[in-house]
mmCIF file of C-alpha atoms and ligand atoms in Angstrom:
data_model
loop_
_atom_site.group_PDB
_atom_site.id
_atom_site.type_symbol
_atom_site.label_atom_id
_atom_site.label_comp_id
_atom_site.label_asym_id
_atom_site.label_seq_id
_atom_site.Cartn_x
_atom_site.Cartn_y
_atom_site.Cartn_z
ATOM 1 C CA MET A 1 -50.716 2.305 13.567
ATOM 2 C CA ALA A 2 -47.864 4.460 14.888
ATOM 3 C CA TYR A 3 -48.338 6.449 18.091
ATOM 4 C CA TYR A 4 -45.398 8.757 17.519
ATOM 5 C CA ASN A 5 -44.556 11.596 15.173
ATOM 6 C CA CYS A 6 -40.871 11.978 14.331
ATOM 7 C CA LEU A 7 -41.567 15.470 12.935
ATOM 8 C CA LYS A 8 -42.344 16.624 16.482
ATOM 9 C CA CYS A 9 -39.232 15.026 17.961
ATOM 10 C CA PRO A 10 -35.685 16.447 17.985
ATOM 11 C CA GLY A 11 -34.277 13.113 16.782
ATOM 12 C CA TYR A 12 -33.233 11.305 19.906
ATOM 13 C CA CYS A 13 -32.767 7.940 18.177
ATOM 14 C CA CYS A 14 -30.167 9.503 15.836
ATOM 15 C CA SER A 15 -27.954 10.079 18.887
ATOM 16 C CA TYR A 16 -27.656 6.388 19.770
ATOM 17 C CA PRO A 17 -23.984 5.373 20.177
ATOM 18 C CA VAL A 18 -24.378 2.236 18.067
ATOM 19 C CA ILE A 19 -26.482 2.288 14.927
ATOM 20 C CA ALA A 20 -25.448 -1.048 13.491
ATOM 21 C CA LEU A 21 -24.717 -1.451 9.795
ATOM 22 C CA ASN A 22 -24.616 -4.531 7.614
ATOM 23 C CA LYS A 23 -22.822 -4.953 4.283
ATOM 24 C CA ARG A 24 -25.901 -3.855 2.358
ATOM 25 C CA ASP A 25 -26.070 -0.623 4.394
ATOM 26 C CA VAL A 26 -22.465 0.226 3.504
ATOM 27 C CA GLU A 27 -23.197 -0.578 -0.165
ATOM 28 C CA ARG A 28 -26.213 1.745 -0.007
ATOM 29 C CA LEU A 29 -24.099 4.537 1.512
ATOM 30 C CA ALA A 30 -21.454 4.024 -1.187
ATOM 31 C CA LYS A 31 -24.096 4.262 -3.918
ATOM 32 C CA TYR A 32 -25.743 7.285 -2.301
ATOM 33 C CA PHE A 33 -22.447 9.202 -2.085
ATOM 34 C CA LYS A 34 -21.110 7.782 -5.368
ATOM 35 C CA VAL A 35 -17.951 6.415 -3.763
ATOM 36 C CA THR A 36 -16.458 2.931 -3.487
ATOM 37 C CA PHE A 37 -17.480 0.471 -0.783
ATOM 38 C CA ASN A 38 -14.099 0.857 0.956
ATOM 39 C CA THR A 39 -14.288 4.656 0.862
ATOM 40 C CA ALA A 40 -17.786 4.595 2.361
ATOM 41 C CA LYS A 41 -16.632 2.176 5.029
ATOM 42 C CA LYS A 42 -13.671 4.392 5.925
ATOM 43 C CA ARG A 43 -15.552 7.712 5.824
ATOM 44 C CA TYR A 44 -18.832 6.831 7.427
ATOM 45 C CA THR A 45 -18.375 3.825 9.690
ATOM 46 C CA ARG A 46 -16.582 2.657 12.801
ATOM 47 C CA GLU A 47 -16.115 -0.846 14.182
ATOM 48 C CA GLY A 48 -16.565 -1.984 17.750
ATOM 49 C CA HIS A 49 -19.122 -3.430 20.149
ATOM 50 C CA GLY A 50 -19.198 -6.405 17.758
ATOM 51 C CA HIS A 51 -20.643 -4.262 14.935
ATOM 52 C CA LYS A 52 -19.906 -1.867 12.167
ATOM 53 C CA TYR A 53 -21.769 1.301 13.070
ATOM 54 C CA LEU A 54 -22.379 4.870 11.931
ATOM 55 C CA MET A 55 -19.923 7.547 12.994
ATOM 56 C CA ARG A 56 -21.207 10.383 15.124
ATOM 57 C CA ARG A 57 -19.965 13.910 15.689
ATOM 58 C CA LYS A 58 -19.894 16.141 18.734
ATOM 59 C CA GLY A 59 -21.685 19.356 19.447
ATOM 60 C CA ASP A 60 -25.402 18.623 19.330
ATOM 61 C CA LYS A 61 -27.125 21.082 21.660
ATOM 62 C CA HIS A 62 -29.540 18.482 23.006
ATOM 63 C CA TYR A 63 -27.809 15.135 22.993
ATOM 64 C CA GLY A 64 -24.090 15.861 22.720
ATOM 65 C CA ARG A 65 -22.977 13.385 20.062
ATOM 66 C CA ILE A 66 -25.264 12.599 17.144
ATOM 67 C CA CYS A 67 -25.093 10.865 13.770
ATOM 68 C CA GLN A 68 -22.863 12.698 11.313
ATOM 69 C CA PHE A 69 -25.734 12.718 8.815
ATOM 70 C CA PHE A 70 -28.124 14.534 11.141
ATOM 71 C CA ASP A 71 -28.896 18.201 10.407
ATOM 72 C CA THR A 72 -28.717 19.721 13.892
ATOM 73 C CA LYS A 73 -30.584 22.895 12.894
ATOM 74 C CA GLU A 74 -33.451 21.322 10.939
ATOM 75 C CA ARG A 75 -33.422 18.269 13.245
ATOM 76 C CA ARG A 76 -33.666 15.750 10.448
ATOM 77 C CA CYS A 77 -31.764 13.105 8.485
ATOM 78 C CA THR A 78 -29.859 14.461 5.480
ATOM 79 C CA ILE A 79 -29.497 11.080 3.741
ATOM 80 C CA TYR A 80 -33.061 9.875 4.029
ATOM 81 C CA HIS A 81 -32.952 7.665 0.905
ATOM 82 C CA GLY A 82 -29.498 6.358 1.787
ATOM 83 C CA ARG A 83 -30.106 5.702 5.467
ATOM 84 C CA PRO A 84 -29.359 2.257 6.941
ATOM 85 C CA ARG A 85 -31.861 -0.504 7.546
ATOM 86 C CA ALA A 86 -31.843 0.063 11.321
ATOM 87 C CA CYS A 87 -33.024 3.651 10.794
ATOM 88 C CA ARG A 88 -35.743 2.525 8.361
ATOM 89 C CA GLU A 89 -37.123 -0.035 10.774
ATOM 90 C CA TYR A 90 -36.855 1.857 14.069
ATOM 91 C CA PRO A 91 -39.003 1.925 16.200
ATOM 92 C CA GLY A 92 -41.473 -0.109 14.168
ATOM 93 C CA ASN A 93 -45.220 0.260 14.010
ATOM 94 C CA GLY A 94 -46.364 1.053 17.481
ATOM 95 C CA ARG A 95 -44.862 3.192 20.165
ATOM 96 C CA CYS A 96 -41.595 5.021 20.612
ATOM 97 C CA GLY A 97 -40.641 5.135 24.297
ATOM 98 C CA TYR A 98 -38.768 8.402 23.973
ATOM 99 C CA TYR A 99 -41.690 10.055 22.179
ATOM 100 C CA ASP A 100 -44.106 8.973 24.934
ATOM 101 C CA PHE A 101 -41.698 10.405 27.529
ATOM 102 C CA LEU A 102 -41.222 13.644 25.583
ATOM 103 C CA MET A 103 -44.963 14.227 25.116
ATOM 104 C CA HIS A 104 -45.633 13.427 28.763
ATOM 105 C CA GLU A 105 -43.042 15.972 29.914
ATOM 106 C CA ARG A 106 -44.293 18.612 27.460
ATOM 107 C CA ARG A 107 -47.830 18.190 28.796
ATOM 108 C CA CYS A 108 -46.709 18.270 32.438
ATOM 109 C CA GLN A 109 -44.501 21.313 31.915
ATOM 110 C CA ASN A 110 -47.008 23.015 29.617
ATOM 111 C CA ASP A 111 -44.149 23.671 27.200
ATOM 112 C CA ASP A 112 -44.375 22.407 23.605
ATOM 113 C CA THR A 113 -40.695 23.084 23.038
ATOM 114 C CA PHE A 114 -39.325 21.171 26.013
ATOM 115 C CA VAL A 115 -36.648 18.618 25.055
ATOM 116 C CA ALA A 116 -36.016 15.698 27.364
ATOM 117 C CA ILE A 117 -32.259 15.215 27.619
ATOM 118 C CA THR A 118 -30.789 11.826 28.221
ATOM 119 C CA ASN A 119 -27.061 11.229 28.201
ATOM 120 C CA HIS A 120 -25.700 8.071 26.667
ATOM 121 C CA LYS A 121 -22.721 6.605 28.486
ATOM 122 C CA ASP A 122 -20.049 6.610 25.803
HETATM 123 S S1 SF4 B 1 -36.863 9.026 19.040
HETATM 124 FE FE1 SF4 B 1 -38.799 8.147 18.319
HETATM 125 S S2 SF4 B 1 -40.101 9.899 17.766
HETATM 126 FE FE2 SF4 B 1 -37.973 10.623 17.948
HETATM 127 S S3 SF4 B 1 -37.195 10.580 15.833
HETATM 128 FE FE3 SF4 B 1 -36.653 8.636 16.845
HETATM 129 S S4 SF4 B 1 -38.335 7.217 16.340
HETATM 130 FE FE4 SF4 B 1 -39.040 9.290 15.908
HETATM 131 S S1 SF4 B 2 -28.653 7.952 8.996
HETATM 132 FE FE1 SF4 B 2 -30.252 9.466 9.239
HETATM 133 S S2 SF4 B 2 -31.937 8.416 10.308
HETATM 134 FE FE2 SF4 B 2 -30.064 7.188 10.580
HETATM 135 S S3 SF4 B 2 -29.162 7.874 12.503
HETATM 136 FE FE3 SF4 B 2 -28.217 9.072 10.872
HETATM 137 S S4 SF4 B 2 -29.438 10.951 10.720
HETATM 138 FE FE4 SF4 B 2 -30.638 9.419 11.867
#
């Protein structure tokens, strides 16, 4: 049972600085975009923090930087069937801490459109 609804959330988890990728994730991206493994690696990933991870871009009105595959108007993933394992598994069956926080603030502020901003240090 999941106590969160990603359709009511502006996509906070897609703004995480490090969304780690394994080899299979890069292969999946390559297949999804019909490019070679090395092209996918170069175009869509960065390395650091001990991981390969998804590249982000600037300019999101809520969170600043966000995954390059995130549609900042529709607030959704544009590569749903090609998304990495970490995105498929997060946050698991149960609770999402950000969603709990968001819903709490929306109730307290009596504003269904309120977006809780948190700035990652990066
Ligand atoms: S932060 Fe939580 S509720 Fe929001 S999109 Fe991510 S998993 Fe879904
Ligand atoms: S690949 Fe999709 S689900 Fe994963 S972080 Fe990027 S936009 Fe979000």
